[in-house]
Coordinates of C-alpha atoms in Angstrom, one line a residue:
Chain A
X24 CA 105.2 104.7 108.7
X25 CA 104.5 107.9 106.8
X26 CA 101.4 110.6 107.5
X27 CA 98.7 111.1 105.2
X28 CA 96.3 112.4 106.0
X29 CA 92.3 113.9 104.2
X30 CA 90.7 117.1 105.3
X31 CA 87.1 115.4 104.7
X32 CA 86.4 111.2 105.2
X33 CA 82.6 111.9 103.0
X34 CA 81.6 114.2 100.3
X35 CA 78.7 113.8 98.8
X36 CA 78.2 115.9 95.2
X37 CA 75.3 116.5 92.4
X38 CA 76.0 114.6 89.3
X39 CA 77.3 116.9 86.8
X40 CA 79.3 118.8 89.3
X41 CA 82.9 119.2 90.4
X42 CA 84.4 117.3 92.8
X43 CA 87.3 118.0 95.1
X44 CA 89.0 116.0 97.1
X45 CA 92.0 116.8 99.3
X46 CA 95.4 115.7 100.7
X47 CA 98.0 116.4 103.0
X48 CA 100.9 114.5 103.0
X49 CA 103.6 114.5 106.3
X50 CA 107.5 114.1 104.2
X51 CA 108.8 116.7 102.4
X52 CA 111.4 114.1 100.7
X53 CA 108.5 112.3 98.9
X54 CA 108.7 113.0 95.0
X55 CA 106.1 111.2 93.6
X56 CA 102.2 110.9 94.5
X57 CA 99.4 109.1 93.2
X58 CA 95.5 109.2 93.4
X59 CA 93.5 105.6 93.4
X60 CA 90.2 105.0 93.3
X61 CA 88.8 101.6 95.1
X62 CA 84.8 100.4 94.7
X63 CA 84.1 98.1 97.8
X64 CA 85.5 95.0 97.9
X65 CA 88.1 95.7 95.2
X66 CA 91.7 96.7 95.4
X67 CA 92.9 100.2 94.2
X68 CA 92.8 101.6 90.9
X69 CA 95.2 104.1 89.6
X70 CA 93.4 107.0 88.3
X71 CA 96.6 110.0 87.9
X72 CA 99.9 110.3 89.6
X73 CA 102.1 113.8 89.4
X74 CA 106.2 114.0 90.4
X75 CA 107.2 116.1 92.8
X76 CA 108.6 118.7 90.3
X77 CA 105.5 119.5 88.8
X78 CA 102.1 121.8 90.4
X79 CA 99.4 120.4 88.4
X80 CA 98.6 117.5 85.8
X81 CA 95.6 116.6 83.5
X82 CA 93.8 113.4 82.4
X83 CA 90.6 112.6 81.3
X84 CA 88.1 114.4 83.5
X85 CA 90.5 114.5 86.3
X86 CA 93.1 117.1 87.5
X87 CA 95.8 116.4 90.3
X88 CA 97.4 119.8 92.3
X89 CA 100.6 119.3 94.1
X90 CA 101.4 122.3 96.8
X91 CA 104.5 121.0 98.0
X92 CA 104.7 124.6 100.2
X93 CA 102.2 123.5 102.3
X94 CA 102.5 119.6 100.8
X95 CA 99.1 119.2 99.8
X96 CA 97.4 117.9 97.0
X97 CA 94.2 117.8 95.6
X98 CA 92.0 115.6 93.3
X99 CA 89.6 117.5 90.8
X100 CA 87.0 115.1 89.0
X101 CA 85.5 117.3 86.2
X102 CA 81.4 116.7 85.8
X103 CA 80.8 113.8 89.0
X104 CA 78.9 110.6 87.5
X105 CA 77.4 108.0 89.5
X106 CA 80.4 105.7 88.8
X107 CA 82.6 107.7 90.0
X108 CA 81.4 106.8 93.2
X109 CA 84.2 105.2 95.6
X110 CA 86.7 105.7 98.2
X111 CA 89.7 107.9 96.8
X112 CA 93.4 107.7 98.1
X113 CA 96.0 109.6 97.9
X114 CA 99.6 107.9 97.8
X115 CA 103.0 109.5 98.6
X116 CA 106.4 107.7 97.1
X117 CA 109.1 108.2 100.1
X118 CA 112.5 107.8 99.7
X119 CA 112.3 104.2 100.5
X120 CA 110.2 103.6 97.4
X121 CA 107.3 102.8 99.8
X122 CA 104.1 104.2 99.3
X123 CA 102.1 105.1 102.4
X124 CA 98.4 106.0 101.9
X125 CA 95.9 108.6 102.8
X126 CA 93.1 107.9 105.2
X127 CA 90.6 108.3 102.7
X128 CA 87.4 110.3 101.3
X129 CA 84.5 108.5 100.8
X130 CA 82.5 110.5 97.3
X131 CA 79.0 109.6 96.7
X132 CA 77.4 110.3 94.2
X133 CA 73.6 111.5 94.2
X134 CA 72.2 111.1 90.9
Chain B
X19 CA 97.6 98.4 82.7
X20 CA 99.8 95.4 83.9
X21 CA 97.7 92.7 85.9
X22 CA 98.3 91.3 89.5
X23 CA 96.2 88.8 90.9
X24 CA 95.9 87.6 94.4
X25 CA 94.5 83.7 95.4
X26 CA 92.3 83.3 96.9
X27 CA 89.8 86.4 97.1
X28 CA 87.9 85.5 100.4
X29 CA 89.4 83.1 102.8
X30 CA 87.5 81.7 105.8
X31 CA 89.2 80.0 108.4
X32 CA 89.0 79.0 112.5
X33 CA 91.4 80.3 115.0
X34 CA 94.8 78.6 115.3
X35 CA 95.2 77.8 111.9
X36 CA 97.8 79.5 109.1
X37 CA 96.4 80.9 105.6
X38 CA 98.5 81.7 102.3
X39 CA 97.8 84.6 99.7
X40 CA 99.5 84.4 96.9
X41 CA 100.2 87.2 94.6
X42 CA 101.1 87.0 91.2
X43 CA 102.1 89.6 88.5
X44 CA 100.4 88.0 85.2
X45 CA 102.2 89.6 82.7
X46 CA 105.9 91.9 83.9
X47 CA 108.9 90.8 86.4
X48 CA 108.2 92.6 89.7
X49 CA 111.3 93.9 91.5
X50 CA 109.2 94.7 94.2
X51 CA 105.9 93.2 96.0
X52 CA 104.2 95.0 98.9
X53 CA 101.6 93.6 101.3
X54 CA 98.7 95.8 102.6
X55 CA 96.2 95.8 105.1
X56 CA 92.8 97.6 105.0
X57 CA 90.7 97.1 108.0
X58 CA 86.8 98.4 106.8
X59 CA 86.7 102.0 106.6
X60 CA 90.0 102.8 106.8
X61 CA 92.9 103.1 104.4
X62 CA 95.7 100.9 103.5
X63 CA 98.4 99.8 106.1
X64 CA 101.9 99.3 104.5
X65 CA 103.0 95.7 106.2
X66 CA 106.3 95.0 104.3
X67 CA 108.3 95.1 101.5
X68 CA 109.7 92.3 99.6
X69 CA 112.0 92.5 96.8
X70 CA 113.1 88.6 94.8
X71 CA 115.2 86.6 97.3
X72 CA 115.6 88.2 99.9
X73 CA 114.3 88.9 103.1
X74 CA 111.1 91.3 103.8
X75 CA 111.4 94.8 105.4
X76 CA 108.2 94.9 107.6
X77 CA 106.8 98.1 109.0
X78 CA 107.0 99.0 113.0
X79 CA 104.4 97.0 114.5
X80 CA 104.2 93.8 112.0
X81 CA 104.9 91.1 113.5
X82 CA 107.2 89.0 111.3
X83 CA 106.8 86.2 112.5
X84 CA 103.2 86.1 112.4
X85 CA 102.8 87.2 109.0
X86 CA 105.4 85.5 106.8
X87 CA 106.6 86.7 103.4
X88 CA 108.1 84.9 100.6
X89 CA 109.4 86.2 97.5
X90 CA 110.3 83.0 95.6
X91 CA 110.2 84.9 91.9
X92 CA 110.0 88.1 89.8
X93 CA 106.0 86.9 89.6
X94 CA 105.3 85.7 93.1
X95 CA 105.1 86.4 96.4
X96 CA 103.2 84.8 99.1
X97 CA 101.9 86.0 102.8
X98 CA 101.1 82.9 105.1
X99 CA 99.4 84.7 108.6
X100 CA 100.1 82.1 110.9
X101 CA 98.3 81.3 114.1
X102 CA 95.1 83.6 113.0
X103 CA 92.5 85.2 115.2
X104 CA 89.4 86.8 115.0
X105 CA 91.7 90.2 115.1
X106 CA 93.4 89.2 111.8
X107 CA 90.2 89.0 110.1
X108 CA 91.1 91.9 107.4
X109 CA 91.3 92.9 103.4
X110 CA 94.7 92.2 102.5
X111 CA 96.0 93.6 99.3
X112 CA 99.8 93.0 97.8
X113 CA 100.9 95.2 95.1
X114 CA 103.9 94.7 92.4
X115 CA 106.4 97.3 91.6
X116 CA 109.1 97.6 88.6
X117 CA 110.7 100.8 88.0
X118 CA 108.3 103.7 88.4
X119 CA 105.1 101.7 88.0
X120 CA 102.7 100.1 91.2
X121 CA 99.7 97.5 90.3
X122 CA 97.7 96.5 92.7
X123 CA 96.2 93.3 93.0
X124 CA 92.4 92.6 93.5
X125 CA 92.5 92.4 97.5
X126 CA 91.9 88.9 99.5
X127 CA 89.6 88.4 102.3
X128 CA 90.3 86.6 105.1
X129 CA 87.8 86.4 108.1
X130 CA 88.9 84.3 110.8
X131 CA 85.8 82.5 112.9

């Protein structure tokens, strides 16, 4: 399969500040990527997703960067709440239209 | 969003036997399912692809015919992990796929004694 990879597996934040969470990704051919956000026990959840012709898209609270120079990506999550708490993934779209998945940052947190 | 569900959600079973997920999307035609695998800790594992009769493309290092998929309809596919072991014991999660769009479904346990 594909390489994803995450800089950091924990990150633990203040609530009220910014989180970042980061991504680097292995093919240069993928063109689309998406962030998900699982709580134990449950599947993922789609939070925001950017193509591969775009450098940076916004949604509610949350901010996705795509470098595709050095193919990374990062997850912003404006103002960090207690549910925000989770284990985030990031998802690359290969040519195959598979998705292969990052190895994962665990945020917590700390109210 | 669109809704997938999986059946069941925890599964216990002894060695030597075979277990079925089913995954269904409630409420679109899937053109695609994909099965997962999330040991704890650790991300998800593409195991194969299926797309509406026909056969699955499994990833290097799934065995096939260990963990059998069928893909009877737009809105269901099943895995069937035959012969399980302790080693099997895992979060399994399928997704469903139509142009441009993933769901995925709510994850099933299976922890093999």
């Amino acid at each position: 399969g594909e390489s994803v990879g995450l800089h950091l597996p924990t990150l633990s934040v203040q609530e009220g500040d910014n989180s970042i969470i980061n991504c680097a990704y292995s093919n240069s051919a993928s063109d689309y990527f998406i962030w998900y956000k699982q709580e134990s026990g449950k599947g993922p959840q789609f939070i925001i997703d950017i193509r591969s012709n775009m450098d940076k898209r916004q949604g509610q609270r949350v901010t996705v960067l795509l470098n595709k120079t050095v193919k990374h990506l990062s997850l912003q999550i404006a103002a960090t709440q207690p549910g925000d708490s989770a284990v985030y993934f990031c998802a690359e779209r290969t040519t195959g239209n598979q998705f292969y998945f990052g190895t994962g940052t665990s945020l917590t947190v700390i109210p | 969003g669109a809704v997938v569900s999986q059946h069941p959600s925890w599964v216990i079973c002894k060695s030597g036997t075979s277990v079925k997920i089913e995954c269904r999307s409630l409420d679109f035609q899937a053109t695609t399912m994909f099965w997962y695998r999330q040991f704890p800790k650790q991300s998800l594992m593409l195991m194969a692809t299926s797309n509406e009769g026909s056969k699955a493309t499994y990833e290097q290092g799934v065995e096939k015919d260990k963990f059998l998929i069928n893909h009877a309809s737009l809105t269901l596919s099943t895995l069937t992990v035959t012969s399980a072991h302790p080693e099997d014991s895992s979060f399994y999660i399928c997704s469903a796929s139509r142009p441009g769009e993933q769901y995925f479904g709510p994850g099933t346990r299976l922890t093999v004694t």
